[in-house]
Coordinates of C-alpha atoms in Angstrom, one line a residue:
X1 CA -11.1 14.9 -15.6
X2 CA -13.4 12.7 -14.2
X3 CA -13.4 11.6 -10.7
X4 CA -14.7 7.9 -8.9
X5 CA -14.8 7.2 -5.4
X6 CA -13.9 4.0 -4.9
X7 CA -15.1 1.6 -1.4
X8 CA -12.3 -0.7 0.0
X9 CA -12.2 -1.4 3.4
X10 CA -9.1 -3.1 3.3
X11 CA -6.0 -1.2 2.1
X12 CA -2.6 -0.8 2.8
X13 CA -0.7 -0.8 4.7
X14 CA -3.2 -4.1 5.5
X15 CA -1.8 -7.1 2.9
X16 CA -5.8 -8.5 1.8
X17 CA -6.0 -10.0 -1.7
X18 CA -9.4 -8.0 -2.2
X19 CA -7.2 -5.1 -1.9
X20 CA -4.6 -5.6 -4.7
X21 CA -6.7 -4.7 -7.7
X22 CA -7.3 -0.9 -6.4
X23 CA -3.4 -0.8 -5.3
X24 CA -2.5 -1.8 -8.3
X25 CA -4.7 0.3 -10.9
X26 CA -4.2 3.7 -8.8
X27 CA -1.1 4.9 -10.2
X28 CA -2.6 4.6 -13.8
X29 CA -6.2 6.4 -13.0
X30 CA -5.4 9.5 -14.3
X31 CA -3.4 8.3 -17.3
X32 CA -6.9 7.4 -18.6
X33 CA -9.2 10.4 -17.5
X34 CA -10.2 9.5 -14.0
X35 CA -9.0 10.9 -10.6
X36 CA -9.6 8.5 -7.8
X37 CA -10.0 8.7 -4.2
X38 CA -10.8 6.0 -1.9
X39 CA -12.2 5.4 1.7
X40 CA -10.9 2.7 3.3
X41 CA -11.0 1.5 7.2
X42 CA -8.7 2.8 9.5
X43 CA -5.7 0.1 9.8
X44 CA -6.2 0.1 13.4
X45 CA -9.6 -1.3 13.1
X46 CA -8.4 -4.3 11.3
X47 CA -6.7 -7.3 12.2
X48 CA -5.3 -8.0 8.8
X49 CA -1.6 -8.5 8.4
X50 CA -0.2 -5.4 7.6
X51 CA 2.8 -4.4 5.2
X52 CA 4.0 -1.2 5.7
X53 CA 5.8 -1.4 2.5
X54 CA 2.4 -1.9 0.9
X55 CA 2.1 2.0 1.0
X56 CA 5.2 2.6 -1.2
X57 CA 2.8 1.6 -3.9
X58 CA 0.3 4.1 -3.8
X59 CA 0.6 7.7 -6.0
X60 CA 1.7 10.6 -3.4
X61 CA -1.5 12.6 -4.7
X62 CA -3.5 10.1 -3.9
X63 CA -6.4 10.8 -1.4
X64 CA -7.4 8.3 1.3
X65 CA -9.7 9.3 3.8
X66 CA -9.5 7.0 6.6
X67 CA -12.6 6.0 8.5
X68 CA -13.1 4.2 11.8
X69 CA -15.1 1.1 12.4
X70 CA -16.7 -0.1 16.1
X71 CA -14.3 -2.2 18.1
X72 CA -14.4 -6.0 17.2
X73 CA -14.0 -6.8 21.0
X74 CA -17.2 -5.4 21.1
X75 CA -19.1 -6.6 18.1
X76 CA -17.7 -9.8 18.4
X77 CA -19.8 -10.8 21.5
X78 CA -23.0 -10.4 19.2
X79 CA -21.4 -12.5 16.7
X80 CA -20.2 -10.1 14.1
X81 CA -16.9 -9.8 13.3
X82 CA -16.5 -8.8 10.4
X83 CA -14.8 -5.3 9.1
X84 CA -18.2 -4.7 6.6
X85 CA -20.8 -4.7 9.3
X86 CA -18.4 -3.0 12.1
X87 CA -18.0 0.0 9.5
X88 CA -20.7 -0.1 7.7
X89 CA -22.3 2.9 9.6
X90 CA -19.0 5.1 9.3
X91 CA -19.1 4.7 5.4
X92 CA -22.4 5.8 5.3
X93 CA -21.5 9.1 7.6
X94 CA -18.5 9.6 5.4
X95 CA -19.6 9.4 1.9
X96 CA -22.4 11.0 2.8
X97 CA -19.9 14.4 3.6
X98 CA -17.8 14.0 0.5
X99 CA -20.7 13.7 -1.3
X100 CA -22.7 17.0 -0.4
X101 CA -19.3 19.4 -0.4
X102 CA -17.4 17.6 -4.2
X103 CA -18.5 16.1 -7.2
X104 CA -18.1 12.5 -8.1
X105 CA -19.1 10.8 -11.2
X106 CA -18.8 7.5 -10.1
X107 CA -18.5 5.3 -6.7
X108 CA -16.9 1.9 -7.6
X109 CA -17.0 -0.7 -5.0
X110 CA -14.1 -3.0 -5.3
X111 CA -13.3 -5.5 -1.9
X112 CA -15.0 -8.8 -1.0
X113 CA -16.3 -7.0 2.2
X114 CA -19.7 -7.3 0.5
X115 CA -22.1 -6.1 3.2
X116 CA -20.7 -2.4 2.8
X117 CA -22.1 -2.7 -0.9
X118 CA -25.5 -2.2 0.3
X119 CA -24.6 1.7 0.9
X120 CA -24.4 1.7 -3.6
X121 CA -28.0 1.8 -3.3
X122 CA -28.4 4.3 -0.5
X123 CA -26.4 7.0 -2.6
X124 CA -27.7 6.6 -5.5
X125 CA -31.3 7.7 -4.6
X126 CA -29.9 10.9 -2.0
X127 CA -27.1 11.9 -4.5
X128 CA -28.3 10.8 -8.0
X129 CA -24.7 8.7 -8.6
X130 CA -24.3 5.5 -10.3
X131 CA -22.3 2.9 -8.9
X132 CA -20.1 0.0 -9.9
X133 CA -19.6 -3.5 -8.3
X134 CA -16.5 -5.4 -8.5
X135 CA -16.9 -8.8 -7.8
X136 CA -13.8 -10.8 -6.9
X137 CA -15.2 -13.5 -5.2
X138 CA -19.1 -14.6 -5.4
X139 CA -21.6 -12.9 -2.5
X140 CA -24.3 -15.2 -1.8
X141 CA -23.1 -18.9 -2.9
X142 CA -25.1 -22.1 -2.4
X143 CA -21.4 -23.6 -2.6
X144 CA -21.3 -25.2 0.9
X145 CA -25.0 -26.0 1.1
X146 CA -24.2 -30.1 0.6
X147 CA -20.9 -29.9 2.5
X148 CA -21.3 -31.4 6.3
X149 CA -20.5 -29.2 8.7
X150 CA -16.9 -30.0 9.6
X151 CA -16.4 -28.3 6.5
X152 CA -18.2 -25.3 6.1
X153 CA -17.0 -21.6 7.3
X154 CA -17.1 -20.3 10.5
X155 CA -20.7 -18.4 11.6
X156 CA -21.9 -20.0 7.8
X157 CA -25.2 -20.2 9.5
X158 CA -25.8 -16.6 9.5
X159 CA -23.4 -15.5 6.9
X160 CA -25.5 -17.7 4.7
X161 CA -29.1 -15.9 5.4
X162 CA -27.3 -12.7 5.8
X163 CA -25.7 -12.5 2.0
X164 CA -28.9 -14.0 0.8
X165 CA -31.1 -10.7 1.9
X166 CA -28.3 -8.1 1.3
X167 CA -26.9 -9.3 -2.0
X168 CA -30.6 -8.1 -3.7
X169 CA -30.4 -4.6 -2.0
X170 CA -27.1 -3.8 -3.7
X171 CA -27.0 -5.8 -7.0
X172 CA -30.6 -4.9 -8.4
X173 CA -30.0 -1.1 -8.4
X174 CA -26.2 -1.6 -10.0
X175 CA -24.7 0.2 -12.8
X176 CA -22.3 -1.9 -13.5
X177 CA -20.4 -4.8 -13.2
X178 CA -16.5 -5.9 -13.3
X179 CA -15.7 -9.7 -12.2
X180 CA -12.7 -11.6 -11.7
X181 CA -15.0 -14.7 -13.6
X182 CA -17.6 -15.0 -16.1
X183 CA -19.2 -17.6 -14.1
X184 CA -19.9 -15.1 -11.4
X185 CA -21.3 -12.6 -14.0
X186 CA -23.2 -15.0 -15.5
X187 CA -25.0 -16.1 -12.2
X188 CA -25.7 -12.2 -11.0
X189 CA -27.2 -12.3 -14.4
X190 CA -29.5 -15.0 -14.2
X191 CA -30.9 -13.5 -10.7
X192 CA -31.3 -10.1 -11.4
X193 CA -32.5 -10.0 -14.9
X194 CA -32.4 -6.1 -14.9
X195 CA -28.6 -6.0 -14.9
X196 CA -28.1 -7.1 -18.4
X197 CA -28.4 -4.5 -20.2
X198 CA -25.5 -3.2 -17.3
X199 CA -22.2 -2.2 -18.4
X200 CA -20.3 -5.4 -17.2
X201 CA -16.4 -6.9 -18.1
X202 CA -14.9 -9.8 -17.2
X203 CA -11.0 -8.2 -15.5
X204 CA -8.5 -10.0 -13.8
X205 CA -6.1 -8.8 -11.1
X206 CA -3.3 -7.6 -12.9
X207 CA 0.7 -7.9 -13.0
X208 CA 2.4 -5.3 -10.9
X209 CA 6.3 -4.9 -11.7
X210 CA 6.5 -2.1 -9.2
X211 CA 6.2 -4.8 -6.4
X212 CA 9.4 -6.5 -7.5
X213 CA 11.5 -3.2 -7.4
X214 CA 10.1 -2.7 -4.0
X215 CA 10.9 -5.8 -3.2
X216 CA 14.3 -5.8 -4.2
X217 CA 15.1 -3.1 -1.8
X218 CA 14.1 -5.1 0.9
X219 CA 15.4 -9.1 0.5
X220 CA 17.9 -8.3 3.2
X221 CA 15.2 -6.9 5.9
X222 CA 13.0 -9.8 4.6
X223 CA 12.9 -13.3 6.4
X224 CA 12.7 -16.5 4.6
X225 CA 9.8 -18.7 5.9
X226 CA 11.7 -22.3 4.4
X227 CA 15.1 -23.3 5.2
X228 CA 17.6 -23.4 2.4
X229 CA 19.5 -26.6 1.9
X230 CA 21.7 -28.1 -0.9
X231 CA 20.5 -31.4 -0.6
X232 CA 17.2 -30.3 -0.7
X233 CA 14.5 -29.5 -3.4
X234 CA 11.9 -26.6 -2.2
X235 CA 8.9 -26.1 -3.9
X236 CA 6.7 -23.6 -2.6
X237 CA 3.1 -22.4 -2.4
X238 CA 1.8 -18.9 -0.6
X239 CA -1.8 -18.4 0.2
X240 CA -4.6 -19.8 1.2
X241 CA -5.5 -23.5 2.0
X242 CA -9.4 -24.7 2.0
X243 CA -11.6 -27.7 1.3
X244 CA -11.9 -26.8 -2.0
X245 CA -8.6 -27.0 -2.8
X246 CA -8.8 -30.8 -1.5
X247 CA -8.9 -32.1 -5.4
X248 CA -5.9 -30.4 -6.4
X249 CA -3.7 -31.4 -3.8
X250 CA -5.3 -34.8 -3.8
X251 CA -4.2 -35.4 -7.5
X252 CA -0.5 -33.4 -6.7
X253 CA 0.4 -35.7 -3.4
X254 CA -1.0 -38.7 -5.4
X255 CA 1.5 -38.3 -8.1
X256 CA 4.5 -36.6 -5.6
X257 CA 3.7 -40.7 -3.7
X258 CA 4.1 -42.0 -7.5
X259 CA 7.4 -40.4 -7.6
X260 CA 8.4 -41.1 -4.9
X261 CA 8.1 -44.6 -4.9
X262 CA 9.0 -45.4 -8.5
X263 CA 11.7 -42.9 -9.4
X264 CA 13.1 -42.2 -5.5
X265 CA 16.8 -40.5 -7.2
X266 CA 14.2 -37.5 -8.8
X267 CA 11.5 -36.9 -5.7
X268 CA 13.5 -38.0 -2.6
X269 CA 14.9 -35.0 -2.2
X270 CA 12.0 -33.2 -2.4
X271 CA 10.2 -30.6 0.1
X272 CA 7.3 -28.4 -0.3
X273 CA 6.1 -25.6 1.8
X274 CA 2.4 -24.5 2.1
X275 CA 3.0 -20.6 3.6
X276 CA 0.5 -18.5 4.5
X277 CA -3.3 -21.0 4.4
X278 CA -5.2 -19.8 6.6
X279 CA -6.7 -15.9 7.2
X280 CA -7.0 -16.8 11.5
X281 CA -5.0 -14.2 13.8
X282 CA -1.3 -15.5 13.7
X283 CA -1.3 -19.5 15.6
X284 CA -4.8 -19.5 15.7
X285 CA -4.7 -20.7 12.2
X286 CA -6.3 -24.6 11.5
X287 CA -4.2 -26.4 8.6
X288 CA -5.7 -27.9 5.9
X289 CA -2.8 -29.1 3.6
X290 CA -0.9 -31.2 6.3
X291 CA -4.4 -33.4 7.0
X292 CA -4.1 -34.1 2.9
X293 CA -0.9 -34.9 2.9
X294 CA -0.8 -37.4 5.7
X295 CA -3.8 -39.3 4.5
X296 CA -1.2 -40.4 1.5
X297 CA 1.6 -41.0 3.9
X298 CA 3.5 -38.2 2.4
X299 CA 3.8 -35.7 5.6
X300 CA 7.9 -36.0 5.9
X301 CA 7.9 -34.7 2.5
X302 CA 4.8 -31.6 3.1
X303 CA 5.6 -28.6 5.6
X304 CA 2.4 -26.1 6.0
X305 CA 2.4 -22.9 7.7
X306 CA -1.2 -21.6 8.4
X307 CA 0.5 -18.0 9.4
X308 CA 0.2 -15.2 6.7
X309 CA 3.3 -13.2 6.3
X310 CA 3.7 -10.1 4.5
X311 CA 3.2 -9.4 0.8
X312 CA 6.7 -8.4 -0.1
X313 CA 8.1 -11.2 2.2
X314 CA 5.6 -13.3 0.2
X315 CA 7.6 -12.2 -3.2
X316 CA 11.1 -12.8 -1.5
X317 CA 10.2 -16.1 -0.6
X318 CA 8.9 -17.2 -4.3
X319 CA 12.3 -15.7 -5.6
X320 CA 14.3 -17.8 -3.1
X321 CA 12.6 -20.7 -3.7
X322 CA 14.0 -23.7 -6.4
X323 CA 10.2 -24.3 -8.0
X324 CA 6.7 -22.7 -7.4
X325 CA 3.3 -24.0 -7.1
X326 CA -0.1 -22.9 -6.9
X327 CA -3.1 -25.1 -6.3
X328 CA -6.5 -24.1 -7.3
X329 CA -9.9 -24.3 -6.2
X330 CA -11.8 -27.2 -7.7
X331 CA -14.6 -24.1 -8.8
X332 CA -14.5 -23.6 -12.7
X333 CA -15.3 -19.8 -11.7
X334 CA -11.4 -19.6 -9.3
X335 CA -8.9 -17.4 -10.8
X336 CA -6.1 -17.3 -9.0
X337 CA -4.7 -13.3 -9.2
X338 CA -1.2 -14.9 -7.2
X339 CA -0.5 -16.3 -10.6
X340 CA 0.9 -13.3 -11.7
X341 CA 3.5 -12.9 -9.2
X342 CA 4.6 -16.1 -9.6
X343 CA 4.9 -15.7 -13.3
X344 CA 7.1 -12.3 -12.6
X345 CA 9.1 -14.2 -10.7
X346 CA 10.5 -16.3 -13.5
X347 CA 11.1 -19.8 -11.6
X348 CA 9.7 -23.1 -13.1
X349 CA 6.2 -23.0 -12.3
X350 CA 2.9 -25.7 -11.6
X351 CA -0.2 -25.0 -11.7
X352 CA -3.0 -27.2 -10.4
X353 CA -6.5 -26.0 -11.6
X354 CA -10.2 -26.7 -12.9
X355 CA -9.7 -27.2 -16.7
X356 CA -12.2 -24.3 -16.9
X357 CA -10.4 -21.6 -14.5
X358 CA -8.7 -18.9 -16.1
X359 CA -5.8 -19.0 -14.2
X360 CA -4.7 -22.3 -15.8
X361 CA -5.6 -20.7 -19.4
X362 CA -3.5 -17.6 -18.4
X363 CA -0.4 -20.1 -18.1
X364 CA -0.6 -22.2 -20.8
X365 CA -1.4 -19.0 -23.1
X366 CA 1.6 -17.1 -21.9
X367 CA 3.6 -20.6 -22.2
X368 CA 4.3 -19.9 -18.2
X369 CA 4.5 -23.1 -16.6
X370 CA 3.4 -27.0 -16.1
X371 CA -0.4 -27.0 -15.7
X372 CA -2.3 -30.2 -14.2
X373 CA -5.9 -30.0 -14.6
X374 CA -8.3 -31.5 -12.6
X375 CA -9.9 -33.7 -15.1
X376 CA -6.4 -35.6 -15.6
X377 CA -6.2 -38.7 -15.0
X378 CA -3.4 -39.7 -11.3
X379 CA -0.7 -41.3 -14.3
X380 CA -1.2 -37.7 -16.0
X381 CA -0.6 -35.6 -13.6
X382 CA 2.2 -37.9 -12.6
X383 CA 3.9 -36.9 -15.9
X384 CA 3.6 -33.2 -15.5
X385 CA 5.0 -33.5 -11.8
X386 CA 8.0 -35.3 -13.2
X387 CA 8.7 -33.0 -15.9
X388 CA 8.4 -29.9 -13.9
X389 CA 10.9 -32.0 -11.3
X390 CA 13.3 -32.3 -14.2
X391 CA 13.0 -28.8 -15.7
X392 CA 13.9 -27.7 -12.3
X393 CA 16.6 -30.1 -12.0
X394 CA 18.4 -29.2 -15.6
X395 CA 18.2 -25.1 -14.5
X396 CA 15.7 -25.1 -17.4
X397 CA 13.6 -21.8 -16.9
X398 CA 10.4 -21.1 -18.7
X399 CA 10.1 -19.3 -21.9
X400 CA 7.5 -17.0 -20.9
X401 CA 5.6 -15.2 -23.7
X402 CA 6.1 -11.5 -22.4
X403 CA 4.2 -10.1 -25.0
X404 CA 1.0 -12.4 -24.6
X405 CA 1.2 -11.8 -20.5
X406 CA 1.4 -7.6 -21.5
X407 CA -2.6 -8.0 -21.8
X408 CA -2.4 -8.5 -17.8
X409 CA -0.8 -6.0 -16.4
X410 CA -2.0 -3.6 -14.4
X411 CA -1.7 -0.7 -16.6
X412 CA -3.4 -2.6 -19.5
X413 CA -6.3 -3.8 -16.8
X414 CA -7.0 -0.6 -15.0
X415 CA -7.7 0.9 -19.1
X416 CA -10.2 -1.9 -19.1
X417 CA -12.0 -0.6 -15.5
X418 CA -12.3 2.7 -17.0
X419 CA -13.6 1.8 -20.2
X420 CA -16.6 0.2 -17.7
X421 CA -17.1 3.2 -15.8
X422 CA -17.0 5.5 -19.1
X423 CA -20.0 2.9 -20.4
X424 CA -21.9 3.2 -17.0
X425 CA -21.5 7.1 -16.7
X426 CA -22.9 7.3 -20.2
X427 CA -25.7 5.4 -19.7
X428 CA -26.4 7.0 -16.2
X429 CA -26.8 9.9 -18.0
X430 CA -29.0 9.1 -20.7
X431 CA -31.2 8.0 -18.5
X432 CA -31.7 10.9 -16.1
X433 CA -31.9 13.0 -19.4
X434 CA -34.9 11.0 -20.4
X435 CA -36.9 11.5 -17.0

């Protein structure tokens, strides 16, 4: 059996999106010819929310080896914050033991803590090891370069130059390459030439059904975020808010207004709750759905909570709640890996998306949900809003297409990974034969 070493500084019991795909694929490793361990940063280095619960999920035989990172009190008064740079040193210490004393045919890097990518390199030459990139969100991005201030990142200054000189160091000696997006392979591709000829797959997150039977066990200990009414209609969206996301909820308040004022019996009664939008320490959070919504006069009707709660609170909410939504960044390359989730959770469901995301594709392919794209004209996306209102309404509940949605589960994904690293392990070793 072949064994990969896989990089992900956030785990559990920490609740991080870029965490979820290596979660996920663990307990199905094995089934395909691959025994993984991972090094992840020590959960008291982080300031992550943390799920406990999280750790039901991973494979008893599982090894994690736990590494420290410098205190972020510390760092922080040099400007640098972030989990990547405060362990970066650790990793290399680390890997560098498990290295020189077992065998590893792989190291797959899978976390949007990019920085700690740089390290692929470094192995490589000392150990003679290919290495794998998973990119879930892009590295170095020109995406806010026209924005004004006001509305770019926090430290975007030196983030900026920083993932501009580091992204070269770890993408030109790659292996391989597995992306949430084709845009986002398609762009490493047009910069670094070289990779190619790279093993490389386009692989979503995938569907977990553990999580709900986890879940389960749990509604009673979990707390609902949104107060239940009769009278009342709750729709409800969990995760992260942003300026990109302005277009969507721009076209969904536009058309809730529309409702509201032309067909008051279907939207009066309506409430929707934005949980969980902003990554900030708990209160420190700064909202950026509530602004949106009272630019169209529409706050009574819009409640947003910046906090992040927990990821099986997050599921007990969406199965408490009477409709979901999930807006979408107005970047073709966004795909959205809480759509699957949602679509386990089998309540009417709205998407708002770029026509070109795969998340929206996902839906209407599995025949999951309303979809509003961003191309639609206000009167449009009017009409979907009121049909997903009514669907709601009737206790109409989607007729999902299980057996399209099996080609995005977890199980089905992590056999796609390892068809990757069988590629790039073949390659690599070609290659050193020829030398």
């Amino acid at each position: 059996m072949k064994k990969v070493l896989i990089i992900s500084p956030y785990f559990p019991p920490a609740n991080t999106a870029d965490s979820q795909r290596v979660r996920m694929s663990l307990p199905y490793f094995e089934k395909f010819g691959w025994e993984a361990e991972v090094v992840a940063v020590g959960e008291e280095y982080i300031d992550a929310v943390k799920d406990p619960l999280l750790l039901q999920s991973i494979p008893a035989s599982t090894k994690i080896h736990r590494i420290q990172a410098f205190s972020k009190k510390l760092t922080s008064k040099f400007g640098l914050g972030s989990v990547a740079l405060r362990s970066l040193w650790y990793y290399r210490k680390k890997v560098n033991q498990l290295l020189k004393t077992a065998h590893f045919d792989l190291i797959y890097f899978s976390t949007t803590q990019f920085p700690v990518c740089i390290l692929g390199a470094y192995w490589k030459r000392k150990f003679n090891i290919p290495y794998v990139i998973d990119m879930q969100d892009p590295w170095h991005t020109d995406y806010y370069q026209d924005k004004p201030k006001s509305q770019r990142p926090k430290k975007y200054w030196f983030s900026y130059r920083l993932n501009k000189h580091l992204e070269p160091i770890a993408l030109k000696s790659a292996d391989g390459l597995i992306s949430v997006s084709k845009a986002y392979i398609d762009t490493l591709h047009q910069r670094y030439p070289q990779l190619i000829d790279k093993p490389h797959q386009v692989i979503t997150f995938g569907a977990f059904e553990l999580d709900f039977a986890i879940a389960q066990k749990t509604y009673a200990e979990s707390k609902l975020v949104f107060p239940q009414t009769e009278n009342k209609l709750n729709l409800v969206y969990i995760g992260r808010g942003g300026e990109d996301m302005r277009s969507s909820l721009q076209l969904l308040f536009g058309a809730l207004k529309q409702g509201i004022g032309s067909l008051p019996q279907l939207f009066e009664n309506i409430k929707l709750y934005f949980i969980g939008t902003s990554y900030a320490p708990a209160g420190q959070g700064t909202p950026t759905i509530a602004p949106v919504a009272e630019e169209f006069g529409i706050s009574a009707y819009v409640t947003e909570y910046t906090d992040r709660i927990g990821f099986y609170e997050s599921i007990n909410n969406l199965q408490h709640a009477d409709g979901l939504i999930i807006i979408g960044s107005d970047q073709a390359a966004y795909t959205a890996s809480k759509a699957y989730p949602y679509m386990l959770s089998q309540k009417n469901l709205l998407g708002i998306f770029n026509s070109q995301s795969s998340a929206g594709k996902v839906i209407q392919q599995c025949n999951a949900g309303h979809l509003i794209t961003l191309n639609q004209s206000p009167t449009e996306a009017f009409e979907v809003l009121k049909n997903f209102i009514k669907d709601i309404l009737s206790h109409r509940t989607p007729q999902t297409n299980w057996s399209a949605f099996a080609q995005y589960t977890a199980n089905y994904l992590t056999q796609k990974q390892v068809d990757v690293f069988e590629q790039v392990t073949q390659q690599f070793g070609k290659a050193v034969n020829q030398k």
